[in-house]
Short mmCIF file of C-alpha atoms in Angstrom, two decimals:
data_model
loop_
_atom_site.label_atom_id
_atom_site.label_comp_id
_atom_site.label_asym_id
_atom_site.label_seq_id
_atom_site.Cartn_x
_atom_site.Cartn_y
_atom_site.Cartn_z
CA MET A 971 -0.06 0.19 0.20
CA SER A 972 2.74 2.35 0.73
CA GLN A 973 3.80 2.10 -3.09
CA LYS A 974 0.27 3.92 -4.02
CA ILE A 975 0.94 6.72 -1.76
CA LEU A 976 4.48 6.83 -3.21
CA THR A 977 3.19 6.77 -6.63
CA MET A 978 0.83 9.56 -5.72
CA LEU A 979 3.34 11.80 -4.27
CA GLN A 980 5.57 11.47 -7.23
CA MET A 981 2.43 12.35 -9.58
CA GLN A 982 1.55 15.24 -7.28
CA ASN A 983 5.13 16.96 -7.57
CA GLU A 984 5.06 16.12 -11.55
CA MET A 985 1.88 18.02 -11.64
CA ASN A 986 2.94 20.91 -9.38
CA ALA A 987 6.25 21.27 -11.58
CA LYS A 988 4.48 21.42 -14.87
CA VAL A 989 2.41 24.45 -13.33
CA HIS A 990 5.86 26.20 -12.05
CA PRO A 991 9.08 24.29 -12.33
CA GLN A 992 10.20 25.84 -8.89
CA TRP A 993 6.78 25.07 -7.20
CA ILE A 994 8.23 24.44 -3.73
CA GLU A 995 9.93 27.62 -3.64
CA GLN A 996 6.84 29.75 -4.34
CA GLU A 997 5.30 28.56 -0.98
CA PHE A 998 2.04 28.51 -2.43
CA GLU A 999 -1.07 28.67 -0.08
CA TRP A 1000 -2.05 24.93 -0.22
CA ASP A 1001 -3.56 25.33 3.28
CA ARG A 1002 -6.19 27.96 1.86
CA ALA A 1003 -6.81 25.84 -0.92
CA ILE A 1004 -7.84 23.05 1.51
CA TRP A 1005 -10.18 24.88 3.60
CA ILE A 1006 -11.73 26.57 0.82
CA GLU A 1007 -12.23 23.26 -0.45
CA CYS A 1008 -13.89 21.99 2.76
CA ALA A 1009 -16.56 24.65 2.44
CA GLU A 1010 -17.57 23.55 -1.03
CA LEU A 1011 -17.40 20.01 0.15
CA MET A 1012 -19.99 20.92 2.91
CA ASP A 1013 -22.38 22.73 0.26
CA HIS A 1014 -22.44 19.51 -1.23
CA HIS A 1015 -23.34 17.66 1.92
CA GLY A 1016 -25.88 20.06 2.85
CA TRP A 1017 -26.05 22.03 6.24
CA LYS A 1018 -28.80 24.51 5.63
CA TRP A 1019 -31.47 23.84 8.24
CA TRP A 1020 -33.83 26.42 6.49
CA LYS A 1021 -34.13 24.44 3.06
CA LYS A 1022 -34.64 21.01 1.96
CA GLN A 1023 -31.06 19.32 0.82
CA SER A 1024 -29.58 15.96 0.45
CA ALA A 1025 -25.88 14.84 0.28
CA ASP A 1026 -24.64 14.45 -3.40
CA ILE A 1027 -21.93 11.76 -2.42
CA GLU A 1028 -20.22 11.68 -5.63
CA GLN A 1029 -19.40 15.34 -5.54
CA ILE A 1030 -18.29 14.98 -1.96
CA ARG A 1031 -15.74 12.36 -2.89
CA LEU A 1032 -14.61 14.45 -5.72
CA GLU A 1033 -14.21 17.18 -3.43
CA LEU A 1034 -11.95 15.00 -1.04
CA VAL A 1035 -9.84 13.81 -3.64
CA ASP A 1036 -9.29 17.55 -4.57
CA ILE A 1037 -8.44 17.95 -0.96
CA TRP A 1038 -6.11 15.10 -1.12
CA HIS A 1039 -4.34 17.00 -3.92
CA PHE A 1040 -3.65 19.95 -2.06
CA GLY A 1041 -2.82 17.69 1.13
CA LEU A 1042 -0.26 15.98 -0.63
CA SER A 1043 1.35 19.23 -1.98
CA LEU A 1044 1.74 20.84 1.37
CA LEU A 1045 3.38 17.48 2.55
CA LEU A 1046 5.92 17.82 -0.23
CA GLN A 1047 6.58 21.53 0.39
CA GLN A 1048 7.93 20.45 3.81
CA ALA A 1049 9.47 17.28 3.16
CA PRO A 1050 11.14 15.44 -0.03
CA ILE A 1051 9.46 12.34 -1.73
CA SER A 1052 10.83 9.26 -0.10
CA GLU A 1053 9.63 5.82 0.74
CA SER A 1054 9.72 6.62 4.62
CA LEU A 1055 7.36 9.86 4.19
CA ALA A 1056 5.28 7.39 2.00
CA GLN A 1057 5.04 4.83 4.78
CA GLN A 1058 4.38 7.46 7.63
CA VAL A 1059 1.28 8.81 5.30
CA LEU A 1060 -0.02 5.47 5.28
CA ASN A 1061 0.48 4.57 9.01
CA GLU A 1062 -1.71 7.66 9.82
CA LEU A 1063 -4.15 6.69 7.54
CA ASP A 1064 -4.51 3.20 8.61
CA THR A 1065 -4.39 4.29 12.64
CA ALA A 1066 -7.12 6.79 11.83
CA GLN A 1067 -9.27 4.43 9.93
CA ASN A 1068 -8.87 1.67 12.39
CA LYS A 1069 -10.56 3.79 15.34
CA GLU A 1070 -14.09 4.34 15.66
CA ASN A 1071 -15.34 7.86 14.51
CA SER A 1072 -17.27 9.46 17.19
CA LEU A 1073 -17.91 12.85 15.13
CA ASP A 1074 -20.79 13.16 12.39
CA PHE A 1075 -19.40 14.01 9.00
CA LEU A 1076 -20.09 17.64 8.92
CA LYS A 1077 -18.39 17.84 12.66
CA SER A 1078 -15.19 15.99 11.16
CA VAL A 1079 -14.89 18.40 8.10
CA GLU A 1080 -15.18 21.41 10.57
CA ALA A 1081 -12.28 19.67 12.92
CA PHE A 1082 -10.18 19.31 9.88
CA ALA A 1083 -10.62 22.62 8.62
CA ALA A 1084 -10.13 24.27 11.82
CA PHE A 1085 -6.91 22.21 12.19
CA THR A 1086 -5.90 23.41 8.77
CA LEU A 1087 -6.47 27.17 9.56
CA LEU A 1088 -4.91 27.45 12.75
CA ASN A 1089 -1.91 25.33 12.04
CA LYS A 1090 -1.48 25.69 8.23
CA GLN A 1091 -0.53 21.96 8.03
CA PHE A 1092 -2.18 19.06 6.24
CA SER A 1093 -3.61 16.55 9.11
CA VAL A 1094 -3.46 13.00 7.39
CA PRO A 1095 -5.53 11.68 10.38
CA LEU A 1096 -8.08 14.30 10.30
CA PHE A 1097 -8.23 13.63 6.46
CA SER A 1098 -8.75 9.77 7.24
CA LYS A 1099 -11.72 10.67 9.42
CA MET A 1100 -13.60 12.32 6.38
CA LEU A 1101 -12.68 9.37 4.16
CA GLN A 1102 -14.24 7.03 6.83
CA GLY A 1103 -17.41 9.36 6.80
CA MET A 1104 -17.82 8.68 3.23
CA ASN A 1105 -16.85 4.86 3.13
CA MET A 1106 -13.95 5.70 1.16
CA ASP A 1107 -10.73 3.44 1.66
CA LEU A 1108 -7.43 3.91 0.40
CA ASN A 1109 -7.84 1.93 -3.05
CA GLN A 1110 -10.81 4.18 -3.94
CA LEU A 1111 -9.10 7.12 -2.95
CA TYR A 1112 -5.93 5.91 -5.18
CA THR A 1113 -8.22 5.10 -8.32
CA ALA A 1114 -9.96 8.46 -8.18
CA TYR A 1115 -6.86 10.48 -7.48
CA VAL A 1116 -5.00 8.78 -10.23
CA GLY A 1117 -7.75 9.42 -12.57
CA LYS A 1118 -8.15 13.07 -11.78
CA ASN A 1119 -4.28 13.70 -12.00
CA VAL A 1120 -4.06 12.08 -15.31
CA LEU A 1121 -6.99 14.12 -16.69
CA ASN A 1122 -5.28 17.48 -15.33
CA PHE A 1123 -2.14 16.52 -17.11
CA PHE A 1124 -4.40 15.58 -20.32
CA ARG A 1125 -6.09 18.96 -19.87
CA GLN A 1126 -2.52 20.77 -19.71
CA ASP A 1127 -1.19 19.05 -22.50
CA HIS A 1128 -3.91 19.74 -24.81
CA GLY A 1129 -4.27 23.72 -24.84
CA TYR A 1130 -6.39 24.09 -21.21
CA LYS A 1131 -4.03 26.84 -20.08
CA GLU A 1132 -4.34 28.53 -23.44
CA GLY A 1133 -7.66 28.16 -23.67
CA SER A 1134 -8.02 25.98 -26.88
CA TYR A 1135 -9.13 22.84 -24.91
CA VAL A 1136 -12.30 21.26 -25.60
CA LYS A 1137 -13.95 20.05 -22.29
CA VAL A 1138 -17.13 18.30 -24.02
CA TRP A 1139 -16.68 15.18 -26.29
CA ASN A 1140 -19.55 14.00 -28.10
CA GLY A 1141 -22.12 15.44 -25.66
CA GLN A 1142 -20.27 14.22 -22.40
CA GLU A 1143 -17.69 16.07 -20.30
CA ASP A 1144 -14.02 15.13 -19.95
CA ASN A 1145 -14.41 13.56 -16.56
CA GLU A 1146 -17.25 11.68 -17.55
CA HIS A 1147 -15.30 10.33 -20.25
CA LEU A 1148 -12.55 9.41 -17.58
CA VAL A 1149 -14.86 7.57 -15.28
CA GLU A 1150 -16.07 5.25 -18.12
CA ILE A 1151 -12.58 4.52 -19.40
CA ALA A 1152 -11.37 4.06 -15.63
CA GLU A 1153 -13.91 1.48 -14.96
CA GLN A 1154 -12.55 -0.61 -17.95
CA LEU A 1155 -8.98 -0.84 -16.54
CA ASP A 1156 -7.32 -2.42 -13.74
CA PRO A 1157 -6.03 0.06 -10.95
CA GLU A 1158 -3.66 -2.41 -9.84
CA LYS A 1159 -1.75 -2.40 -12.94
CA SER A 1160 1.83 -0.61 -12.98
CA SER A 1161 0.65 0.92 -16.31
CA PHE A 1162 -2.88 2.28 -15.05
CA LYS A 1163 -2.16 5.92 -15.36
CA ASP A 1164 -0.54 5.74 -18.79
CA ASP A 1165 -3.41 3.51 -20.02
CA LEU A 1166 -5.59 6.01 -18.84
CA TYR A 1167 -3.98 8.82 -20.60
CA GLN A 1168 -3.64 6.92 -23.83
CA GLN A 1169 -7.45 6.09 -24.14
CA LEU A 1170 -8.24 9.76 -23.18
CA LYS A 1171 -6.01 10.54 -26.19
CA GLN A 1172 -7.98 8.28 -28.50
CA ARG A 1173 -11.38 9.36 -27.34
CA TYR A 1174 -10.21 13.00 -27.56
CA THR A 1175 -8.90 12.88 -31.04
CA LYS A 1176 -11.69 10.97 -32.41
CA PHE A 1177 -14.36 13.12 -30.90
CA THR A 1178 -12.86 16.36 -31.39
CA GLN A 1179 -10.72 16.52 -34.31
CA ASN A 1180 -13.35 15.53 -37.24
#
């Protein structure tokens, strides 16, 4: 399992370096990005007692993956990529997941956001409690993270920054195509991320370059 953590750390570093080659020296406010995502997550869950709301579980899980992107970035800003870092993250995830969560989901989000605001750090154990609240395990987090990371790379490689990227292909948004492709692949294969990228490329070429 620590290999999956290590892979995600490496992928996050590569993505950040694509945005800015010296991204660590820039000291971007990853902590701010995290707590803002927490607010968006709570809106997807529903917290307004004065109106009828129901939790959008899939959107909540996507927000958790976005928070994980920022959290990995914050960890990498403070320590270099290493097997020991990956093992530390895995241990903190596992320890928290194996303990009963006495807080309801929104309280877990608030505790995590408060820690982030106060300490400007990423708490893996508190993040793990949010995963637990959404019944997400490490394998599900890994699959979702790799998919989103590959899509981010694909967008950047195909003109997203310049504004030439086409987000809707054949009537579907790119993230919908991503989900369809990911369901047909084996996330345990070492070529998972490369296979995802190549199949995205095939679909993109087929549906946008006619």
